[in-house]
Coordinates of C-alpha atoms in Angstrom, one line a residue:
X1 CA 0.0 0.0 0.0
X2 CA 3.0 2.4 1.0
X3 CA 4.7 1.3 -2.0
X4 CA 1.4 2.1 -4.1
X5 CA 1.2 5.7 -2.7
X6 CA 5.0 6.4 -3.2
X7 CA 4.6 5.4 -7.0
X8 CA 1.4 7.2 -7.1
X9 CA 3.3 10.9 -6.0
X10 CA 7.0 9.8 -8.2
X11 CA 4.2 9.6 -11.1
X12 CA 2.4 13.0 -9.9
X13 CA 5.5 14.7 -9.4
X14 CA 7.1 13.8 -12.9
X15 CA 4.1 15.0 -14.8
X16 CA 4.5 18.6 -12.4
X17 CA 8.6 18.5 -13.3
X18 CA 7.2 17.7 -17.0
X19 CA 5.1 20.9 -17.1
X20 CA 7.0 23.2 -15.5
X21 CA 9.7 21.8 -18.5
X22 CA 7.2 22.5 -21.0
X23 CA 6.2 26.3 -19.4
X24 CA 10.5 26.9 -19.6
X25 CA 11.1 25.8 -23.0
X26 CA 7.8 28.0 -23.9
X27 CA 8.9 31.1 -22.0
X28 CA 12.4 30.9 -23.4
X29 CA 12.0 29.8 -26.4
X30 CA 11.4 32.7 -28.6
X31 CA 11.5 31.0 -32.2
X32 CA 7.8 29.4 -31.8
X33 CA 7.4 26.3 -34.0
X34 CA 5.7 27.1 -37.6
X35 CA 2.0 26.5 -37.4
X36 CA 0.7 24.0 -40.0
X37 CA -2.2 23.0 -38.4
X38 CA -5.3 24.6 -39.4
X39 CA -8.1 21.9 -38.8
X40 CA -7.3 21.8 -35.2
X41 CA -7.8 25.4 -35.2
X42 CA -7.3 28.9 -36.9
X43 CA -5.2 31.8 -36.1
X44 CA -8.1 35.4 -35.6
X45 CA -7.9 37.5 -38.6
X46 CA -7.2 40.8 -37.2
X47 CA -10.4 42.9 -38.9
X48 CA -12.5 39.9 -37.1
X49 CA -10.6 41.5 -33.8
X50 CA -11.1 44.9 -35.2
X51 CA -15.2 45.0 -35.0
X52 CA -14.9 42.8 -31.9
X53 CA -13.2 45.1 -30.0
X54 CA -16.2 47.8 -29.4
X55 CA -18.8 45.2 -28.0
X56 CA -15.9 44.0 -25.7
X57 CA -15.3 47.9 -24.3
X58 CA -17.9 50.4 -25.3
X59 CA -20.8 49.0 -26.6
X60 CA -21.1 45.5 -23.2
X61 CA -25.2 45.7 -23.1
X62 CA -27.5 42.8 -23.2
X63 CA -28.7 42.2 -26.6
X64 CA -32.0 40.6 -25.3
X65 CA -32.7 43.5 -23.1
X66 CA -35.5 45.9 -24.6
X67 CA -35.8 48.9 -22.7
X68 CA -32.8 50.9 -23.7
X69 CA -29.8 51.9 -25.7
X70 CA -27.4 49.6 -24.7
X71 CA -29.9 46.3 -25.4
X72 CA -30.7 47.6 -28.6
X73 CA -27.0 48.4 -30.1
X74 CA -26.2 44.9 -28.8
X75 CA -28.8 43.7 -30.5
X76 CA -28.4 45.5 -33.2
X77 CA -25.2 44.1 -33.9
X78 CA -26.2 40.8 -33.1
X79 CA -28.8 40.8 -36.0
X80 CA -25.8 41.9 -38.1
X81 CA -23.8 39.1 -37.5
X82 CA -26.5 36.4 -38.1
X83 CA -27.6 37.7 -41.5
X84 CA -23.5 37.5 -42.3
X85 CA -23.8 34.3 -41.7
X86 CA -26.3 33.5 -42.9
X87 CA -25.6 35.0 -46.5
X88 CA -22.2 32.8 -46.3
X89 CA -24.1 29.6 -46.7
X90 CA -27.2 30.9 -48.8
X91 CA -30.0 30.8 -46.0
X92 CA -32.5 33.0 -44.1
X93 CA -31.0 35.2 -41.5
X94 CA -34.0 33.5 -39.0
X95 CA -32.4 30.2 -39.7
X96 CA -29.2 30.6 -37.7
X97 CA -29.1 29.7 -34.2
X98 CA -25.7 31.4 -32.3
X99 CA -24.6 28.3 -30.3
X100 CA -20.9 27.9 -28.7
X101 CA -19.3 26.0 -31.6
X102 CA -19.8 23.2 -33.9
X103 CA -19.7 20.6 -31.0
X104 CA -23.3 22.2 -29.3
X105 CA -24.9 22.5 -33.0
X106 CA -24.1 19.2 -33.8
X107 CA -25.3 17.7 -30.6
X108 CA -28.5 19.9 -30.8
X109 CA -29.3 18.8 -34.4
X110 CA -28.1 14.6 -34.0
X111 CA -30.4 14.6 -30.7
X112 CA -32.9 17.4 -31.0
X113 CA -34.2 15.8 -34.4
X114 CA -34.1 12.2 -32.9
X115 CA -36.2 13.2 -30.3
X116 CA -38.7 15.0 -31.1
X117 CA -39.3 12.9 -33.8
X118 CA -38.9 9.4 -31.7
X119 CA -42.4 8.8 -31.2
X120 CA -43.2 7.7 -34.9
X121 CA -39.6 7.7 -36.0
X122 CA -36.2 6.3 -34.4
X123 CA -33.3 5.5 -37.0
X124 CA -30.6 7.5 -37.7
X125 CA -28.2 6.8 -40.5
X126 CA -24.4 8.6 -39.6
X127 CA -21.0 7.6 -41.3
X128 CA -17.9 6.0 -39.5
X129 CA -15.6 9.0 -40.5
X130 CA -17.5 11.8 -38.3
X131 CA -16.1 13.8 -35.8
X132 CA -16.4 12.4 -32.6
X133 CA -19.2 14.8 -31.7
X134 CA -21.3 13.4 -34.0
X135 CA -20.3 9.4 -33.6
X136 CA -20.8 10.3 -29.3
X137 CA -24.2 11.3 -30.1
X138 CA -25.3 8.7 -31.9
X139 CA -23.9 6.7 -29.3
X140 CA -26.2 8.4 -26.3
X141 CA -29.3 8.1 -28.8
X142 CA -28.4 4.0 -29.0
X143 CA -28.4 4.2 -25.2
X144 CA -32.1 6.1 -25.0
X145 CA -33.1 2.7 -27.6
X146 CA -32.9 4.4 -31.3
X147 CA -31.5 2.5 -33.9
X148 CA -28.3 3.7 -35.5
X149 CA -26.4 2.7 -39.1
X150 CA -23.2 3.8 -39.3
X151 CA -22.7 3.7 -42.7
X152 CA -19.1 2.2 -43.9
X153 CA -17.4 4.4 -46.8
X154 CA -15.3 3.7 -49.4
X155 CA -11.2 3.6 -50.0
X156 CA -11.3 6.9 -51.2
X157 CA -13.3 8.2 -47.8
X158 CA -16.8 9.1 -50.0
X159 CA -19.8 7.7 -48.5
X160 CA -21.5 5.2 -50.8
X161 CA -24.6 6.9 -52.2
X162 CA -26.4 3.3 -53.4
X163 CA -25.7 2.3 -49.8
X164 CA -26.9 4.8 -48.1
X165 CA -30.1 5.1 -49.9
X166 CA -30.7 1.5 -49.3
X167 CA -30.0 2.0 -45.9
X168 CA -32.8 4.6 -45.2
X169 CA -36.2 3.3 -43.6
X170 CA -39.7 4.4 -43.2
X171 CA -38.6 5.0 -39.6
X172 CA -35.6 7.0 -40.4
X173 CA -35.7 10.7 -39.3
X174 CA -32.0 11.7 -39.9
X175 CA -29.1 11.4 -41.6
X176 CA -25.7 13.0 -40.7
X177 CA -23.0 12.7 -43.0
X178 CA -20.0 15.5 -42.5
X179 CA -19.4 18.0 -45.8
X180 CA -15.3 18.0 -45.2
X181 CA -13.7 15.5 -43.1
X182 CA -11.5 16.9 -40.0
X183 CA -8.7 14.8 -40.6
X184 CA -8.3 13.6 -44.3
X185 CA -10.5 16.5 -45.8
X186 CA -12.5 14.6 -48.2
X187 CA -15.6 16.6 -49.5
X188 CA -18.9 14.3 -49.2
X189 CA -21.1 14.7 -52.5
X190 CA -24.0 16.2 -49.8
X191 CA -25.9 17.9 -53.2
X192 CA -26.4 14.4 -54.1
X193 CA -26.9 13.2 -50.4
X194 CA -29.7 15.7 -49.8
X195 CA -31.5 14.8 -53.2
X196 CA -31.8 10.9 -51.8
X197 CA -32.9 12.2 -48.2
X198 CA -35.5 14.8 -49.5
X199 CA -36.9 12.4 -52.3
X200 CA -37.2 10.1 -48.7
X201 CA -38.9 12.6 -46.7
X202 CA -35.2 12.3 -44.3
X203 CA -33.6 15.2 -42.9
X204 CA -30.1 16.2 -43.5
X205 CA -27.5 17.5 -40.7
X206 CA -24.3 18.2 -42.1
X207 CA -21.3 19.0 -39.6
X208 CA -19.9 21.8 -42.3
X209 CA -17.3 23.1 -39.8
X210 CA -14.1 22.1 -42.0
X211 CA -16.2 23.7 -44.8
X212 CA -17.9 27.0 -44.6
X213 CA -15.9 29.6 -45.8
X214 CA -13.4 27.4 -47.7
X215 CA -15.8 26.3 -50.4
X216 CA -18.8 27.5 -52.2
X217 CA -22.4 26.6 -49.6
X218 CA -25.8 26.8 -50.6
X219 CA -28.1 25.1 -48.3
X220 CA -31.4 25.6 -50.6
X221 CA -29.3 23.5 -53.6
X222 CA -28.1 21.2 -51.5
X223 CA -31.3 20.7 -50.1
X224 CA -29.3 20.2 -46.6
X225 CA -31.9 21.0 -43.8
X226 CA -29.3 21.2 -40.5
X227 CA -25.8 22.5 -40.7
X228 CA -23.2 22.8 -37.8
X229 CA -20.9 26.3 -38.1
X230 CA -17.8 26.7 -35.9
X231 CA -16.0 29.9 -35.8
X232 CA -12.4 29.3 -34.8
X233 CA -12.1 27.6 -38.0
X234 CA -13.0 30.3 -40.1
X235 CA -10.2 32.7 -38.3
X236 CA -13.0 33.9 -36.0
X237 CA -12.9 33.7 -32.1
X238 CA -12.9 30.1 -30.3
X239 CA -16.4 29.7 -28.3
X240 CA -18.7 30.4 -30.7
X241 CA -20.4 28.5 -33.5
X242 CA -24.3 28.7 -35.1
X243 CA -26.6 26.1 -36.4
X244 CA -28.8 26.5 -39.6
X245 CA -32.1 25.1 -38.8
X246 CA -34.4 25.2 -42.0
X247 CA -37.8 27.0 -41.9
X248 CA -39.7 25.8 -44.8
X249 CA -40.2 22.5 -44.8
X250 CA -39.9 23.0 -41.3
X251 CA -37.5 20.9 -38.8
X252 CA -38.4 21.0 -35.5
X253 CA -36.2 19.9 -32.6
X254 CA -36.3 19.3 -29.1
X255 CA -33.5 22.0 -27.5
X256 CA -31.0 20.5 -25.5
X257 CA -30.8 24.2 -23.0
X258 CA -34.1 25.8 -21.4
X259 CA -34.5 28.9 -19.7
X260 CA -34.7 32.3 -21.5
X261 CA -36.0 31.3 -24.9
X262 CA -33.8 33.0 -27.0
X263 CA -32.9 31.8 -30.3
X264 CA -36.4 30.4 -31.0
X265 CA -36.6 28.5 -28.0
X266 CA -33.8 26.7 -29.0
X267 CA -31.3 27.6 -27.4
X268 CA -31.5 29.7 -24.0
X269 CA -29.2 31.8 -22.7
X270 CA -27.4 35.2 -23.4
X271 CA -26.1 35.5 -26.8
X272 CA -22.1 36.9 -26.3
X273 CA -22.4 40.0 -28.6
X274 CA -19.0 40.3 -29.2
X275 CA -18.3 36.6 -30.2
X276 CA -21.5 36.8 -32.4
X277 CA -20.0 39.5 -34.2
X278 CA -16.9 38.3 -34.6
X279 CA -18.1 35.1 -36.1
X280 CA -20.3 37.3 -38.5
X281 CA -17.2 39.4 -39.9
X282 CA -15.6 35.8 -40.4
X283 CA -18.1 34.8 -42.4
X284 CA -18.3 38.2 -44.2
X285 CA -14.3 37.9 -44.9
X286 CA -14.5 34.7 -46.1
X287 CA -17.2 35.2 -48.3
X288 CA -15.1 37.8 -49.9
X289 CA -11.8 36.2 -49.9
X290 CA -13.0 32.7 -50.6
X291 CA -11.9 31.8 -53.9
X292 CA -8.2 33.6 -53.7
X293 CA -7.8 31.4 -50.7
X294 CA -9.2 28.6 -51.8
X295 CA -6.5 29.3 -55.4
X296 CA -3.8 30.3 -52.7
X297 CA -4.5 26.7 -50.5
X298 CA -4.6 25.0 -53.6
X299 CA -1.2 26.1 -54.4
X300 CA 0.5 25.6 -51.1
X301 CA -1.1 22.1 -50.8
X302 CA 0.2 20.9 -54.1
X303 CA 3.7 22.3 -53.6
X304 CA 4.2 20.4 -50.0
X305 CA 3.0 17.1 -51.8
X306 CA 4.9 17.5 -54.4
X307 CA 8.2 18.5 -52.8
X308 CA 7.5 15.3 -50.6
X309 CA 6.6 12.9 -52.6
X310 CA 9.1 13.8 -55.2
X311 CA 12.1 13.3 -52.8
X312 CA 11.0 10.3 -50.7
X313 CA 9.1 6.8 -52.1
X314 CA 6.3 5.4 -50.4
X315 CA 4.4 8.0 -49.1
X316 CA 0.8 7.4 -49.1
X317 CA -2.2 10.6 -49.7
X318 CA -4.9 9.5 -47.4
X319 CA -8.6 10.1 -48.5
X320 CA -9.7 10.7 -52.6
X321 CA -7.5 12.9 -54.8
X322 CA -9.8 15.0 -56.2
X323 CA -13.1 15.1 -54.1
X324 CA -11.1 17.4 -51.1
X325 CA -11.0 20.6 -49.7
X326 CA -6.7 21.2 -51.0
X327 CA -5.9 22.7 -46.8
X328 CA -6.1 19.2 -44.8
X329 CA -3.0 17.2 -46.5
X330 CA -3.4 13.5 -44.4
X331 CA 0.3 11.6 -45.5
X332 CA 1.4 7.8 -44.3
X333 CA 5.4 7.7 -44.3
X334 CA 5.6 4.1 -44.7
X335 CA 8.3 2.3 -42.0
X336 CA 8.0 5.6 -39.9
X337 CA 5.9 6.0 -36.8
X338 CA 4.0 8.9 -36.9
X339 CA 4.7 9.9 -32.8
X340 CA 8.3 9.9 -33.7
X341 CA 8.0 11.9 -36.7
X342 CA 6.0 14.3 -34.6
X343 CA 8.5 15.0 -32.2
X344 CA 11.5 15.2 -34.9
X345 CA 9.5 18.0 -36.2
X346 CA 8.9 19.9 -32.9
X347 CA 9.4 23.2 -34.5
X348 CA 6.8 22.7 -36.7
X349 CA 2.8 22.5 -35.0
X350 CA 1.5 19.4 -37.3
X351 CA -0.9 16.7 -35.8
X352 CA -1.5 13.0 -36.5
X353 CA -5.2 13.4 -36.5
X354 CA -8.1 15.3 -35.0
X355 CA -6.9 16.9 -31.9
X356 CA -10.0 16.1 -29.8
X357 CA -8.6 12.9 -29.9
X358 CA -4.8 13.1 -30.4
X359 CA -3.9 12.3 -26.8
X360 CA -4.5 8.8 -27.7
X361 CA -2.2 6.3 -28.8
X362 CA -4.8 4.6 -30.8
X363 CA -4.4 5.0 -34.5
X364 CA -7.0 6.8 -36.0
X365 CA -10.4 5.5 -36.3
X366 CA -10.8 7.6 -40.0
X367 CA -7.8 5.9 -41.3
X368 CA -9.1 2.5 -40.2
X369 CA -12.4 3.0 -41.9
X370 CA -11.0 3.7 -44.9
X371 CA -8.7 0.5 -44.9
X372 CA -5.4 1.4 -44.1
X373 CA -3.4 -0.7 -43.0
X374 CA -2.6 -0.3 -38.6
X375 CA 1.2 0.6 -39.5
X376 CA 0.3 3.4 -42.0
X377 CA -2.8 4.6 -39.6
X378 CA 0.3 5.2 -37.2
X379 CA 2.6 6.7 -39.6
X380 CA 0.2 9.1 -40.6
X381 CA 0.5 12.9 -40.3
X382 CA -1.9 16.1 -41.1
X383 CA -0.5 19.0 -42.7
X384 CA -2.8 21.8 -42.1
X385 CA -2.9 24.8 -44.7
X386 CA -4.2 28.3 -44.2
X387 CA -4.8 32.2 -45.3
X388 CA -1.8 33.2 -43.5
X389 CA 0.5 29.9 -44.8
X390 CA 3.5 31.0 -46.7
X391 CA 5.6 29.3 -49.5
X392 CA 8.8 29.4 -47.3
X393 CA 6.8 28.0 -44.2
X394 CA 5.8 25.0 -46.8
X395 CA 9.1 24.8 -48.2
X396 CA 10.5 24.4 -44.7
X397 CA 7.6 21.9 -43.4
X398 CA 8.5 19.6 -46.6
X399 CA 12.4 19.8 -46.4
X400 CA 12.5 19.0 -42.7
X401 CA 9.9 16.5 -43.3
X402 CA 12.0 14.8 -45.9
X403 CA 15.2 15.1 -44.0
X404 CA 13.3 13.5 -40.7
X405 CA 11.8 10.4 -42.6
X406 CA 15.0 9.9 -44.3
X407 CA 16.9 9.7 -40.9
X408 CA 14.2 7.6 -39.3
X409 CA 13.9 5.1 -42.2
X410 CA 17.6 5.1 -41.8
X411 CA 16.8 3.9 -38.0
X412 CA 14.2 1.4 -39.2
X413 CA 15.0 -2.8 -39.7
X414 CA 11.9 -2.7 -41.1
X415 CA 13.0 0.0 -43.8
X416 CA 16.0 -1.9 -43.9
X417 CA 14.3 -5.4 -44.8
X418 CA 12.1 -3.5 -47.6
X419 CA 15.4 -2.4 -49.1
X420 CA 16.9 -6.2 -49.1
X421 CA 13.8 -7.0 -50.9
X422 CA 12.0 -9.0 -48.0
X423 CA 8.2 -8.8 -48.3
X424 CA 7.3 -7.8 -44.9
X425 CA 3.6 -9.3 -45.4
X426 CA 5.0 -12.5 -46.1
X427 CA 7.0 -12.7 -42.5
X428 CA 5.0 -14.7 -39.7
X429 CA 5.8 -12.8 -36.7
X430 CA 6.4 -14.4 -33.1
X431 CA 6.0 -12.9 -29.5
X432 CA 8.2 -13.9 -27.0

């Protein structure tokens, strides 16, 4: 038992020593790793911090409060923002819902739908590949005795449209299938996908936070009837998000908040004025800058790969080739573990997957779905390109990149076995 508690405080204190080791190197360090990691999250554009700024100083009333001034320039503002927003994706400005990210709006929309719904209808169809948010929720409707399909996709990462047409019931109300995936940004066809689930009479959620503002949206042509917005992923502020609920047909779902009533009833509680804002000036910058980023991330992406793939052999392009949003690069460095990689590129800020998950050691569950193999899931790394991305931050990613899987491989029996011509596939491996 003493021995227990002693090993119990060594552990506690070496994960202190570790931190105050990570606070030192951060405080001294003044040559900050490049960042190349934009689907974990997006640096503020300054004119989004510019026309925050007043509703964070001058202009701090309520926006729900009626009976003066300060309520109604809050408000005022507040109205603002949603109908930015809401011209970004092509909807009505009484559509979007202010929420605190994409995570709330997609757990509103997976379980509001479900449950109001649940007394004629309880299916919901999903895909294997969705962010966590999405799969968890799923998960608690299962436990509340709805039926779930989790729908299987393809090599390239596309969902199978026969399949999931086939898969939809008489009891189905939903179906959730992401537009851009987190961490091999493959684009879903969702035009198509909202055809089949309004010729069904299904709704349509689609978690759209690795897509709005990146490429084109229109929720009427897409027929799409719920769509989850995030804004620190649009260089807007962290903390806030909205959710486009369709008026006409109407969806109606049951809110996971009460209190207040604002936001239709669906979601109570004081909308932050400033953060709304700031979201809506993201939107309104990226609906003006959206195609010379999306030329500029096109540009970036394909030098990277190329300057990669060009100098080293077996490196593997995760997710289809063509059907992808060109900022989320997912690469397998074959006979190279990804952690180890990773830390040989410390001053770069990469990721080896979605980082609401990237504390574990499993390999990713995105990767597995599509087929990769479990050493390829492991060697896998996400290059993450943005507005503020330059050519010399690319050219240095790739050439330390190449340099550090070079060395590694060098490291590597494995590598070393390919090279002698040994077919590692072929070798019966035994545990001692």
């Amino acid at each position: 038992m003493a021995a227990a508690t002693v090993v119990m405080a060594a552990s506690r204190s070496n994960k202190s020593i570790f931190k105050m080791i990570k606070k030192h190197e951060l405080e001294v360090d003044e040559l900050r790793p490049l960042y190349m990691d934009f689907q974990a999250t997006t640096p503020m554009d300054p004119r989004v911090l510019d026309a925050m700024l007043p509703y964070q100083v001058n202009y701090y009333g309520n926006p729900h409060s009626r009976t003066h001034a300060y309520g109604w320039e809050s408000e005022t503002a507040m109205e603002a923002a949603r109908k930015q927003v809401a011209d970004l994706i092509g909807a009505d400005p009484r559509e979007i819902i202010f929420t605190s990210g994409a995570t709330e709006s997609n757990n509103m929309a997976i379980k509001g739908v479900a449950r109001f719904y649940q007394a004629k209808k309880r299916h919901v169809i999903t895909s294997q590949t969705e962010h966590k948010c999405v799969l968890d929720s799923c998960r608690i409707l299962e436990a509340e005795g709805f039926d779930v399909t989790y729908l299987p996709v393809k090599q390239n990462g596309l969902v199978d449209l026969e399949l999931l047409e086939a898969s939809i019931r008489p009891d189905t109300s939903l179906v959730s299938v992401m537009t851009v995936n987190n961490e091999i940004g493959v684009k879903q066809p969702i035009k198509e996908i909202g055809k089949i689930c309004r010729s069904k009479g299904v709704f349509l959620h689609t978690d759209a936070a690795q897509a709005v503002g990146k490429v084109p949206i229109n929720v009427s042509d897409w027929k799409v009837d719920l769509m989850s917005i995030s804004g620190h992923k649009i260089y807007g502020p962290k903390g806030v998000g909205a959710l486009y609920v369709r008026r006409r047909p109407r969806v109606r779902l049951e809110p996971l908040q009460n209190g207040g009533g604002q936001e239709r009833g669906l979601r109570s509680g004081t909308v932050p004025t400033p953060l709304a804002v700031g979201l809506g000036a993201a939107c309104s910058i990226a609906q003006q800058e959206m195609e010379y980023d999306h030329d500029r991330v096109s540009m970036l992406a394909n030098r990277l790969v190329q300057k990669i793939t060009s100098a080293i052999p077996d490196v593997i392009m995760n997710g289809d080739a063509e059907q992808r949003y060109p900022g989320c690069v997912n690469l397998s460095f074959a006979y190279v573990e990804g952690e180890s990689l990773l830390m040989a590129l410390k001053d770069v800020a990469l990721s080896s997957g979605s980082a609401c998950t990237s504390a574990s050691l499993e390999p990713s569950y995105v990767l597995r779905a599509i087929g990769a193999d479990e050493d390829l899931a492991h060697s896998s790394i996400r290059f993450g390109i943005g507005r503020f991305t330059t050519e010399d931050e690319v050219d240095y990613t790739a050439e330390k990149c190449i340099h550090q899987v070079r060395r590694l491989r060098e490291m590597s029996p494995l590598w070393e076995m390919v090279q002698d011509g040994i077919d590692l596939k072929s070798i019966k491996w035994t545990q001692h």
